[in-house]
Tab-separated table of C-alpha atoms in Angstrom:
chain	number	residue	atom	x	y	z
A	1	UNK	CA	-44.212	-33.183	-67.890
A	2	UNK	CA	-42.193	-30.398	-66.369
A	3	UNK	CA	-38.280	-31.036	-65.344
A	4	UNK	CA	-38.728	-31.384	-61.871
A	5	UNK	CA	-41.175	-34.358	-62.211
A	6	UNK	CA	-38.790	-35.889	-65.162
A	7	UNK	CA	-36.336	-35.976	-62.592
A	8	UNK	CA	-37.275	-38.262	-60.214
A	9	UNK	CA	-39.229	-40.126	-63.460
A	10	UNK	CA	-39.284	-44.001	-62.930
A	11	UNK	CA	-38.564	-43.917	-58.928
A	12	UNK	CA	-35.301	-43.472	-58.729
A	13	UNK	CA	-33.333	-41.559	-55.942
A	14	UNK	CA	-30.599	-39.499	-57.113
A	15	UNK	CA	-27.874	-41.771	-55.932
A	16	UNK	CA	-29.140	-44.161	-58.166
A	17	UNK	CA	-29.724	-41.709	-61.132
A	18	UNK	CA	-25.643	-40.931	-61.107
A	19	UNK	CA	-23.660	-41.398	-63.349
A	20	UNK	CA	-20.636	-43.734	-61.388
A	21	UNK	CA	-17.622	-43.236	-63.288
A	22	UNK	CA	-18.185	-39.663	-63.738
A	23	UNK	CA	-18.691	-39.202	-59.584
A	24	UNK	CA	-15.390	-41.273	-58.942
A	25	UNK	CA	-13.462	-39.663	-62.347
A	26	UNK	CA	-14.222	-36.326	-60.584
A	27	UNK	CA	-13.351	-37.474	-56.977
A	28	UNK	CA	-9.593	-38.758	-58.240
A	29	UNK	CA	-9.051	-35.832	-59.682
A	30	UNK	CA	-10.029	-34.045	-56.573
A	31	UNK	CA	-7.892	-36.685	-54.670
A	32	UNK	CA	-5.072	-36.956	-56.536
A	33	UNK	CA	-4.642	-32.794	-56.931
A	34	UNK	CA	-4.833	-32.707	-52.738
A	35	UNK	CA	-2.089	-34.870	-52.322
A	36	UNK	CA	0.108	-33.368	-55.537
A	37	UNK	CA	-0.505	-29.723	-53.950
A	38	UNK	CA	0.997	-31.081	-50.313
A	39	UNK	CA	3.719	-32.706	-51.775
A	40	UNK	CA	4.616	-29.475	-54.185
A	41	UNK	CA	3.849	-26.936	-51.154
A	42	UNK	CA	4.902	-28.191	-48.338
A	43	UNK	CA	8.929	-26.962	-48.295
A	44	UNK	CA	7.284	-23.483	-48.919
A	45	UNK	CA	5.060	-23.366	-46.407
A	46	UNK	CA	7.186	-24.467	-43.935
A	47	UNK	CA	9.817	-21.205	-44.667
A	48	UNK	CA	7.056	-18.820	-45.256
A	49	UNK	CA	6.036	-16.219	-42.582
A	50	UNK	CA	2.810	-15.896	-43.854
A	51	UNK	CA	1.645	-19.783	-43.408
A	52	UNK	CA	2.726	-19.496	-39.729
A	53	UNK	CA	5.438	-21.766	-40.705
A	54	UNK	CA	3.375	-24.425	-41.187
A	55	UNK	CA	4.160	-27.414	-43.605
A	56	UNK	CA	0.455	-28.485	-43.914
A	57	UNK	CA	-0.979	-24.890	-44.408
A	58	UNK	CA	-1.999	-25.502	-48.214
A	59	UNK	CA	-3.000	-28.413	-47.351
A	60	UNK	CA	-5.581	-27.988	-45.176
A	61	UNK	CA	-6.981	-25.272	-47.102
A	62	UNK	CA	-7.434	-27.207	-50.693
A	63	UNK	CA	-8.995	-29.476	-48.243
A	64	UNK	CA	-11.695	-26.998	-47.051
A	65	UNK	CA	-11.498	-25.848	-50.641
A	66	UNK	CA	-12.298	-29.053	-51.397
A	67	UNK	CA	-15.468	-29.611	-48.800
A	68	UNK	CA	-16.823	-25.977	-50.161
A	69	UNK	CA	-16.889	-27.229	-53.793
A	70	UNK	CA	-18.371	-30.809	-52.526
A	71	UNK	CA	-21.205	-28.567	-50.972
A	72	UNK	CA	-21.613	-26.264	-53.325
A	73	UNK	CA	-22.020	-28.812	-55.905
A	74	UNK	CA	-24.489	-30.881	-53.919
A	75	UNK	CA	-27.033	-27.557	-53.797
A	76	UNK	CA	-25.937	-27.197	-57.335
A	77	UNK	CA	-26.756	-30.877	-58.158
A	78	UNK	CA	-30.253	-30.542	-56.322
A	79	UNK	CA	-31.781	-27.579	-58.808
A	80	UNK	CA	-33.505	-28.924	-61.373
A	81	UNK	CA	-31.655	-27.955	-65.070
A	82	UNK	CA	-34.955	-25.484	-66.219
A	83	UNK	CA	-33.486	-23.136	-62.465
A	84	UNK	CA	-30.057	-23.103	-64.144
A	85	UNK	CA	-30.976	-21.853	-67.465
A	86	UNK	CA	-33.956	-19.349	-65.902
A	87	UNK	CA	-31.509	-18.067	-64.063
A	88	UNK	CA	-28.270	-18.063	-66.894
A	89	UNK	CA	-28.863	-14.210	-67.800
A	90	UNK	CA	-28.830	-12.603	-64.413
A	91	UNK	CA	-26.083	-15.327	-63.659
A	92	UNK	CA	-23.883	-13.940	-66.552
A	93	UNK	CA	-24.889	-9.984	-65.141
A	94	UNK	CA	-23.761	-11.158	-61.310
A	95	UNK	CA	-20.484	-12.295	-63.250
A	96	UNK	CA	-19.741	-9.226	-65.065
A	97	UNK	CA	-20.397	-7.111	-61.646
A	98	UNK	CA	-18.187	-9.035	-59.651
A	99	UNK	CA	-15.771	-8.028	-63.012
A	100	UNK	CA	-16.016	-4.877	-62.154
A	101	UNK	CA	-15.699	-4.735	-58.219
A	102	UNK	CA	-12.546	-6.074	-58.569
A	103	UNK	CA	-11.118	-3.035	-60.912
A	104	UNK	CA	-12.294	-1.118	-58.375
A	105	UNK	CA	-9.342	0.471	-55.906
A	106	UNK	CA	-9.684	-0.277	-52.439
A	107	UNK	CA	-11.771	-3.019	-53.064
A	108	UNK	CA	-10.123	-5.356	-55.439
A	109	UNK	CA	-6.780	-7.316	-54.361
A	110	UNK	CA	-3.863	-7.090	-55.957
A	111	UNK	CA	-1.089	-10.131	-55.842
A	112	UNK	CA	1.856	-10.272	-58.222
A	113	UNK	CA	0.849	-7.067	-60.422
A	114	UNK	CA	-2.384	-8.817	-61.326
A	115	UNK	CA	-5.835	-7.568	-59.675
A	116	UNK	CA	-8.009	-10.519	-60.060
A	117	UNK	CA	-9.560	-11.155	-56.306
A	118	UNK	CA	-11.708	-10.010	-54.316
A	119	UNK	CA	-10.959	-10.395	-50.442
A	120	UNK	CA	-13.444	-12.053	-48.142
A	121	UNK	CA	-11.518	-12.353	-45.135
A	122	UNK	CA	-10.688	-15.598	-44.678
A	123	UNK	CA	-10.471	-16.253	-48.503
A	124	UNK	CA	-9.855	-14.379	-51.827
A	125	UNK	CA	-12.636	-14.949	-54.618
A	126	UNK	CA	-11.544	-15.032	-58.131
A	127	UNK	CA	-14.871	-14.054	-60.139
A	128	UNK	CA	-12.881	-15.034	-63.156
A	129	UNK	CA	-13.185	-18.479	-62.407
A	130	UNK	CA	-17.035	-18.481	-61.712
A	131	UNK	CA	-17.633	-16.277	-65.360
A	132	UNK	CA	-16.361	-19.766	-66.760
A	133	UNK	CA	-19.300	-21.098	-65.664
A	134	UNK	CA	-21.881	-17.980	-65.923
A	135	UNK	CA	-20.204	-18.199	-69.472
A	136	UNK	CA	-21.239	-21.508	-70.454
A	137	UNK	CA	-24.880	-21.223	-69.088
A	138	UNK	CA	-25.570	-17.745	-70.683
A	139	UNK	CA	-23.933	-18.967	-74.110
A	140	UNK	CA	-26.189	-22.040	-73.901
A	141	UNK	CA	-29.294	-20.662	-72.950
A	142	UNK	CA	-28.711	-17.294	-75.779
A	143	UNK	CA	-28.099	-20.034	-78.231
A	144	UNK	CA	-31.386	-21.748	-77.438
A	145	UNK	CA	-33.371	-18.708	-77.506
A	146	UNK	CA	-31.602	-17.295	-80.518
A	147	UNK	CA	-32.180	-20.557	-82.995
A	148	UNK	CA	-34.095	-19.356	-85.289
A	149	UNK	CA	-31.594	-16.266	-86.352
A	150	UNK	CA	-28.805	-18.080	-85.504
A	151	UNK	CA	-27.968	-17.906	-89.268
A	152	UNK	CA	-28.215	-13.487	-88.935
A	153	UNK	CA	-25.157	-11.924	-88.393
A	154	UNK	CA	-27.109	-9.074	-86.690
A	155	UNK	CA	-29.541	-10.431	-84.497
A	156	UNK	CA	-27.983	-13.789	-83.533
A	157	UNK	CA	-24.231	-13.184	-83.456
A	158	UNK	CA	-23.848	-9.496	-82.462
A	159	UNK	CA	-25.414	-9.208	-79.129
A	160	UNK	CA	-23.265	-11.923	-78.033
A	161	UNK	CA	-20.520	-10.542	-79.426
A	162	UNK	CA	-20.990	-7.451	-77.495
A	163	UNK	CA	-21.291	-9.214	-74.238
A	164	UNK	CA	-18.130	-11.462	-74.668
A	165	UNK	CA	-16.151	-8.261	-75.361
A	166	UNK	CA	-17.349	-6.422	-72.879
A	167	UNK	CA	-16.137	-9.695	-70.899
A	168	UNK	CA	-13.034	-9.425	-72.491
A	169	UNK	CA	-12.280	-6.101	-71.708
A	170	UNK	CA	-13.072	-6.784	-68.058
A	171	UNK	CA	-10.753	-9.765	-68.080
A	172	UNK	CA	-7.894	-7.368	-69.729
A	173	UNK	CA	-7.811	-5.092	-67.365
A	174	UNK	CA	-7.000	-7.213	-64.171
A	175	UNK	CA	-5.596	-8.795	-66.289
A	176	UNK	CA	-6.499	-12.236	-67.025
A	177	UNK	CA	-5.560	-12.938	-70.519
A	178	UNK	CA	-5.958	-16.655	-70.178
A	179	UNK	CA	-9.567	-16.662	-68.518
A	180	UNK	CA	-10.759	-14.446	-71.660
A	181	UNK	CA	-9.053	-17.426	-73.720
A	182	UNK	CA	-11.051	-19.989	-72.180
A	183	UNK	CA	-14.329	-17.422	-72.148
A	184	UNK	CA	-14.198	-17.192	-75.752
A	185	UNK	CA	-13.444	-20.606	-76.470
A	186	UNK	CA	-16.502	-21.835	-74.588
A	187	UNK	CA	-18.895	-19.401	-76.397
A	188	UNK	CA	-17.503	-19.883	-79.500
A	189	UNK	CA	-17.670	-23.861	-79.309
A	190	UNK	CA	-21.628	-23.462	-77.645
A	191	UNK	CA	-22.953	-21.245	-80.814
A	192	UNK	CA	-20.917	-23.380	-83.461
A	193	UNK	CA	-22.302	-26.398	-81.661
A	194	UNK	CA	-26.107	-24.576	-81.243
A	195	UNK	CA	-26.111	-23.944	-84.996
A	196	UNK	CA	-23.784	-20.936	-85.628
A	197	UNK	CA	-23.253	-20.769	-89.754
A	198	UNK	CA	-19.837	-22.232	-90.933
A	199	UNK	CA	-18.549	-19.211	-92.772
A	200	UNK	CA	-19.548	-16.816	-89.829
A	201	UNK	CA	-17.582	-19.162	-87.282
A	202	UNK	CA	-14.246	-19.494	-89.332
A	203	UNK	CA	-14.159	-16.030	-89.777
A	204	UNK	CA	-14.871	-15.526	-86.279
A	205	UNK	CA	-12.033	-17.643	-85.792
A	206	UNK	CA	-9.450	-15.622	-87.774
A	207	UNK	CA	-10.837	-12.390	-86.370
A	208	UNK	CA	-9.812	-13.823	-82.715
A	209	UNK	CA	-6.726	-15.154	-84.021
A	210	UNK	CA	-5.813	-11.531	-85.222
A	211	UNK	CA	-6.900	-9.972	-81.993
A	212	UNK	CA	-5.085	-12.171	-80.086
A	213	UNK	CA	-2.018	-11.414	-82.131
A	214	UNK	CA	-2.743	-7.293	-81.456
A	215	UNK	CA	-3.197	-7.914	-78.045
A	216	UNK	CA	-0.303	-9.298	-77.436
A	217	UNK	CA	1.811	-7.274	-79.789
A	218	UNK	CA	0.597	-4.358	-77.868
A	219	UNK	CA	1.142	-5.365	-74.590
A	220	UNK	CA	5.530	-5.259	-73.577
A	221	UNK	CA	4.441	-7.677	-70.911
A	222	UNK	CA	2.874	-10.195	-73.282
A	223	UNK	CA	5.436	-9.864	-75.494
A	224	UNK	CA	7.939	-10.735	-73.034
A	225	UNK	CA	6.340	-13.887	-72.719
A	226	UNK	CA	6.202	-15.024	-75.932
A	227	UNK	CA	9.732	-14.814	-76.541
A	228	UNK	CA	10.665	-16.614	-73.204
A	229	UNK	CA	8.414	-19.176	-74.475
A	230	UNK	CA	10.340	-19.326	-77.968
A	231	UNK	CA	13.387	-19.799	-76.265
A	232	UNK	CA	13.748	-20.493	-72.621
A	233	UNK	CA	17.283	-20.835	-72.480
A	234	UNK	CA	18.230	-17.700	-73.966
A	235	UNK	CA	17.152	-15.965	-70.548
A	236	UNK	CA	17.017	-19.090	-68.036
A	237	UNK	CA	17.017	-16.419	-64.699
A	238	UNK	CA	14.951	-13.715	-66.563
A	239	UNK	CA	12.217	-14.223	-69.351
A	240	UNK	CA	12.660	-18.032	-69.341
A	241	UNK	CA	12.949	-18.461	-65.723
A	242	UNK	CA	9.739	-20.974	-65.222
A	243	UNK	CA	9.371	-22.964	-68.610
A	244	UNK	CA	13.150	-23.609	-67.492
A	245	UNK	CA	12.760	-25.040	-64.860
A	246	UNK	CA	9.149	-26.465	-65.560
A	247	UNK	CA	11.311	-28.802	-68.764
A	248	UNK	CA	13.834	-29.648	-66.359
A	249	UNK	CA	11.033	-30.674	-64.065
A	250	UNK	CA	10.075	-33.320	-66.789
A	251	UNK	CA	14.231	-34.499	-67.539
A	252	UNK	CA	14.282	-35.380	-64.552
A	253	UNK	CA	10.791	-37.273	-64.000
A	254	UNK	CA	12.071	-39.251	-67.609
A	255	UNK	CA	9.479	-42.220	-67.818
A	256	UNK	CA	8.431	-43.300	-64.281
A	257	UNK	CA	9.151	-40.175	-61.806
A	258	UNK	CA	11.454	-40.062	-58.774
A	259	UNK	CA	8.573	-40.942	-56.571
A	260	UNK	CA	6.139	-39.094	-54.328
A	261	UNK	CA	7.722	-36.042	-52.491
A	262	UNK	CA	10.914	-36.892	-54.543
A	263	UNK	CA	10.694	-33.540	-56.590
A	264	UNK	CA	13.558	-31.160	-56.437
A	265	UNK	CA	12.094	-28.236	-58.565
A	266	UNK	CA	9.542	-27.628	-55.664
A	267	UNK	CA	11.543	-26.353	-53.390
A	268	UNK	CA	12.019	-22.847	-54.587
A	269	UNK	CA	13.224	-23.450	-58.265
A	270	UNK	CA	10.012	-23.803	-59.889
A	271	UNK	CA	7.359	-20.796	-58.880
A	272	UNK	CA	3.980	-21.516	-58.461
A	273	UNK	CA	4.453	-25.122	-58.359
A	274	UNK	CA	1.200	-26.179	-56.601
A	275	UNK	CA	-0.899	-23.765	-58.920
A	276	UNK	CA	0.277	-23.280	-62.505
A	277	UNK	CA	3.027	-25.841	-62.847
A	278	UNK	CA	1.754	-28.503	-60.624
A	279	UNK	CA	1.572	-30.711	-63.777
A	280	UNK	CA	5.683	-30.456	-63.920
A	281	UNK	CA	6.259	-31.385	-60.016
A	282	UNK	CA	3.829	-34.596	-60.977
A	283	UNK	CA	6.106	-35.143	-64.292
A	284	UNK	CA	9.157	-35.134	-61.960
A	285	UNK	CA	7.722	-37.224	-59.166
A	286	UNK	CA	5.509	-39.762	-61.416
A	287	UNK	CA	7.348	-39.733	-64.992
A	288	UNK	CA	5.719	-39.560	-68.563
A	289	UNK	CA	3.418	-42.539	-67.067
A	290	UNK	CA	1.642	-39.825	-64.852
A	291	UNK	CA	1.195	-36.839	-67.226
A	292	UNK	CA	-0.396	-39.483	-69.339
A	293	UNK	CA	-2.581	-41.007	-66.795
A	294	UNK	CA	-3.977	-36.783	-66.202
A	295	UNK	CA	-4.336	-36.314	-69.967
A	296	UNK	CA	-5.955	-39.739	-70.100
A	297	UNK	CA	-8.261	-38.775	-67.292
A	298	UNK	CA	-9.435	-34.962	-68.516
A	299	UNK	CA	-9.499	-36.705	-72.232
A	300	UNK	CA	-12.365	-38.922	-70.305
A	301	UNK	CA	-13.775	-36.164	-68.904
A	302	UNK	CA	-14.088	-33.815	-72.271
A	303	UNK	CA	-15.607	-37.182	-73.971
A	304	UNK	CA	-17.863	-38.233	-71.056
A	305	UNK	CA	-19.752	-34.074	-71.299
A	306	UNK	CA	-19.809	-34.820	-75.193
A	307	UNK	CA	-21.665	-37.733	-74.139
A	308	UNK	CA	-23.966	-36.308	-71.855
A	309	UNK	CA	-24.539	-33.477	-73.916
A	310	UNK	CA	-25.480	-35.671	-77.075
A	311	UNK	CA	-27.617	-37.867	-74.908
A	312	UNK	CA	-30.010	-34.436	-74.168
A	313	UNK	CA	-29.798	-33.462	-78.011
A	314	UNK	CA	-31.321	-36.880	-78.559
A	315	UNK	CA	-34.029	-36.288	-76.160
A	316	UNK	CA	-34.288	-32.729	-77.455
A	317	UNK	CA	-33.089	-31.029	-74.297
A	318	UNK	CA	-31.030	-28.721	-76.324
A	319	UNK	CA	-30.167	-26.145	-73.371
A	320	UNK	CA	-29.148	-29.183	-71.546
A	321	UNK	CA	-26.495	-30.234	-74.348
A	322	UNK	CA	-25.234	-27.295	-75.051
A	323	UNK	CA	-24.158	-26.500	-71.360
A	324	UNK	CA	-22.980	-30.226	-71.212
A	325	UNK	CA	-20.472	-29.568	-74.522
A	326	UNK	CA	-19.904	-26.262	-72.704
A	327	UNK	CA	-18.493	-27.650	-69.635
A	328	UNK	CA	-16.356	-30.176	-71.576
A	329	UNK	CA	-14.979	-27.635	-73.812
A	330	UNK	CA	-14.004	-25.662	-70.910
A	331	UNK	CA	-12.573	-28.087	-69.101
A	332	UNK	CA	-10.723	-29.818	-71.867
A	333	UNK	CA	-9.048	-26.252	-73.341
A	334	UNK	CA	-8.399	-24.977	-69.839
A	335	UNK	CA	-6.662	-28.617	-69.181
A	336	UNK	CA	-5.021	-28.349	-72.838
A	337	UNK	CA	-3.875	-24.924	-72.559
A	338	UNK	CA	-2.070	-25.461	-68.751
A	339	UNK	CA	-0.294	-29.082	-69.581
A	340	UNK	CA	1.012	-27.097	-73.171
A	341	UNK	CA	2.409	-24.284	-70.975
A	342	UNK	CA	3.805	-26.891	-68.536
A	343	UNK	CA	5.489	-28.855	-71.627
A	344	UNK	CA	6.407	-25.776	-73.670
A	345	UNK	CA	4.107	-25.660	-76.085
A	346	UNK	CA	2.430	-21.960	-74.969
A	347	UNK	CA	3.609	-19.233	-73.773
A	348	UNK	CA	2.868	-19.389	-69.738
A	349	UNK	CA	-0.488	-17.866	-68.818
A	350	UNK	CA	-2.055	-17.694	-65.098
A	351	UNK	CA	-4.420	-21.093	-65.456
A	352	UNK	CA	-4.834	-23.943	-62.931
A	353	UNK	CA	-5.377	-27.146	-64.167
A	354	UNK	CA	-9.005	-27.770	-63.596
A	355	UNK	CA	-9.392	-30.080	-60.341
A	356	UNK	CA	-6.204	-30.267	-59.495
A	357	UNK	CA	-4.218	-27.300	-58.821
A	358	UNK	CA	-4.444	-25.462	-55.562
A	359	UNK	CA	-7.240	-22.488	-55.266
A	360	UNK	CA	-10.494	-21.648	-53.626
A	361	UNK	CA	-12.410	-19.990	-56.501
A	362	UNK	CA	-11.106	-22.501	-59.233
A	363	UNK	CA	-12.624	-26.163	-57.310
A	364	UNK	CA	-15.717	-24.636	-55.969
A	365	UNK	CA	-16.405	-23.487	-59.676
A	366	UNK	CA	-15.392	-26.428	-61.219
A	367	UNK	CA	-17.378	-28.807	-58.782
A	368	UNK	CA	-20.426	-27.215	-59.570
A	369	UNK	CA	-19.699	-27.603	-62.934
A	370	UNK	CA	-19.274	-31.259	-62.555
A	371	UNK	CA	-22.699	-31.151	-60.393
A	372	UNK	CA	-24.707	-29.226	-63.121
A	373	UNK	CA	-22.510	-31.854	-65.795
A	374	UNK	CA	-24.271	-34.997	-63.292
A	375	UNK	CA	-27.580	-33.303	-63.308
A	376	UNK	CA	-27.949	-33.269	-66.848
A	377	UNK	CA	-27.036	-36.444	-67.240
A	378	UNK	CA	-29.577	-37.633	-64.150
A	379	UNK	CA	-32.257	-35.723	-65.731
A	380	UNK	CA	-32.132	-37.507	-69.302
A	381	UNK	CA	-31.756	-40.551	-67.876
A	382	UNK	CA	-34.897	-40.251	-65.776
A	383	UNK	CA	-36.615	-38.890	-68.823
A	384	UNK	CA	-35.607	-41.879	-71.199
A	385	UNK	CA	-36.435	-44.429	-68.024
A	386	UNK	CA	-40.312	-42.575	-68.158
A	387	UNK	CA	-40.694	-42.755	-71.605
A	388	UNK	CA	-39.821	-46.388	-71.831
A	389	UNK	CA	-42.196	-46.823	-68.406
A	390	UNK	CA	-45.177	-44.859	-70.361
């Protein structure tokens, strides 16, 4: 039975096929982020020139952000999972192209020393954001196809070695330090998880841990970082300047928050408040009780994929799982890595949080990640459901 007949196995329309708490885990996400990025944007857009002056300008956008993503992941939703991983190679190709346009002067966009976008007029696309995604379908689908010599250092590891540093070096350039992060994480976790030998995988892990280490010791700008992280309050107006003001941000949220719109660091203390630290304006304006609720909700998230993704391995979709783990591993590291830079924990790094935080690129990727997440699951159900019917 091919994939496209398993899917509508048993009679069953696609609403019914869907996974509920999934569809309305994802939509309070969406909802919750829309109204955090008005309440953190709003002061600045109404004494910024380029929003017209207008106090709902960010608003209105994540909310056409929002509709994009919501369409995109419907047409996403409606391709049947043997499309997706057909088309995963040229996918992960497209990716590393749009890589490269953006290097490229005169056509990529530079904002804030960083050339990561690509302008289309009425929007900027960040092709970082979709290689997330190309990443976890390529990883899954080489991992499939490479099984059998998953075990060979030279043909099963190499070749994607090569590709996720060539990725890497990409992402360096712009650069995007914390997108390669997440990259690596997600194809590391896919070929561990797709039978990647033990020894081979912890040494891959020291080797990244070492690079990592290099990378930043060779880059002033890195470096800087790290040691406002290590100590915010040796430079609180230089080096330190947003961890600062991120920590005093949580003080002052203590256990229940000074209410919606009650934040102070928003207006103008805390940069990039409805992007990279919107997690401290909700800590200020909802208390410990609503960083918890958001690592409670991404924590169901990263378990609900695992459980999707073990669901096909029992049905021996293994493509399927593997891009299912994929997805939660990149959402729960990209998740783990911004609310440990919000706290303190990391050094700060250019990463929404998934869902939440204002930008185009970022919630059109990650809804059709949360489509192709719903499709798998549809798809195994409606197998299991004609199995049980044969």
């Amino acid at each position: 039975m091919s994939m496209v007949n398993t899917a509508n196995a048993g009679g069953r329309t696609p609403r019914q096929g869907l996974d509920q708490s999934l569809v309305w885990l994802v939509l309070s996400l969406l909802s919750f982020g829309l109204v955090m990025v008005y309440s953190a944007s709003i002061d600045m857009a109404e004494a910024s020139k380029a929003t017209g002056f207008r106090a709902n300008y960010f608003l209105l956008r994540q909310l056409v952000f929002i509709a994009v993503g919501l369409l995109a992941g419907w047409l996403a939703f409606r391709l049947p999972m043997v499309r997706w991983q057909q088309a995963a190679p040229w996918l992960f190709v497209a990716g590393l192209v749009l890589l490269a346009l953006v290097l490229v002067p005169g056509v990529g966009r530079n904002v804030n020393g960083s050339q990561r976008w690509l302008p289309l007029g009425v929007a900027n696309l960040q092709p970082s954001e979709f290689m997330k995604l190309c990443a976890v379908l390529y990883a899954a689908d080489y991992t499939v196809r490479k099984a059998a010599v998953m075990h060979n250092l030279k043909k099963g590891f190499y070749p994607m070695l090569i590709a996720i540093l060539f990725t890497g070096a990409l992402l360096l350039r712009e650069p995007d330090f914390g997108a390669f992060v997440v990259i690596i994480a997600i194809a590391m976790s896919i070929l561990f998880l797709g039978g990647l030998n033990l020894r081979i995988f912890i040494g891959l892990i020291v080797m990244s841990l070492v690079g990592f280490a290099g990378l930043i010791w060779s880059s002033p700008y890195r470096l800087q970082r790290i040691v406002g992280f290590m100590d915010p309050w040796a430079d609180p107006y230089g080096k330190g300047y947003q961890l600062s003001h991120a920590l005093i941000a949580f003080g002052r949220g203590q256990w229940f928050g000074l209410g919606l719109g009650g934040s102070i660091e928003k207006l103008f203390y805390l940069p990039e408040a409805h992007t990279d630290f919107l997690l401290a304006v909700i800590a200020e304006e909802f208390g410990l009780v609503g960083v918890v609720t958001v690592i409670v909700l991404f924590g169901w998230l990263v378990v609900r994929a695992f459980q999707i993704g073990r669901a096909a391995a029992a049905m021996e979709r293994h493509f399927c799982a593997l891009a299912a783990m994929g997805i939660g591993v990149w959402m729960g590291v990209q998740a783990g890595i911004n609310i440990g830079v919000n706290v303190g924990l990391l050094p700060t790094k250019g990463l929404t949080l998934p869902l939440l935080s204002f930008g185009g690129s970022g919630i059109v990727a990650n809804c059709i990640a949360m489509a192709i997440l719903l499709r798998i699951d549809f798809e195994t159900r409606s197998l299991k459901s004609g199995r049980k019917g044969a």
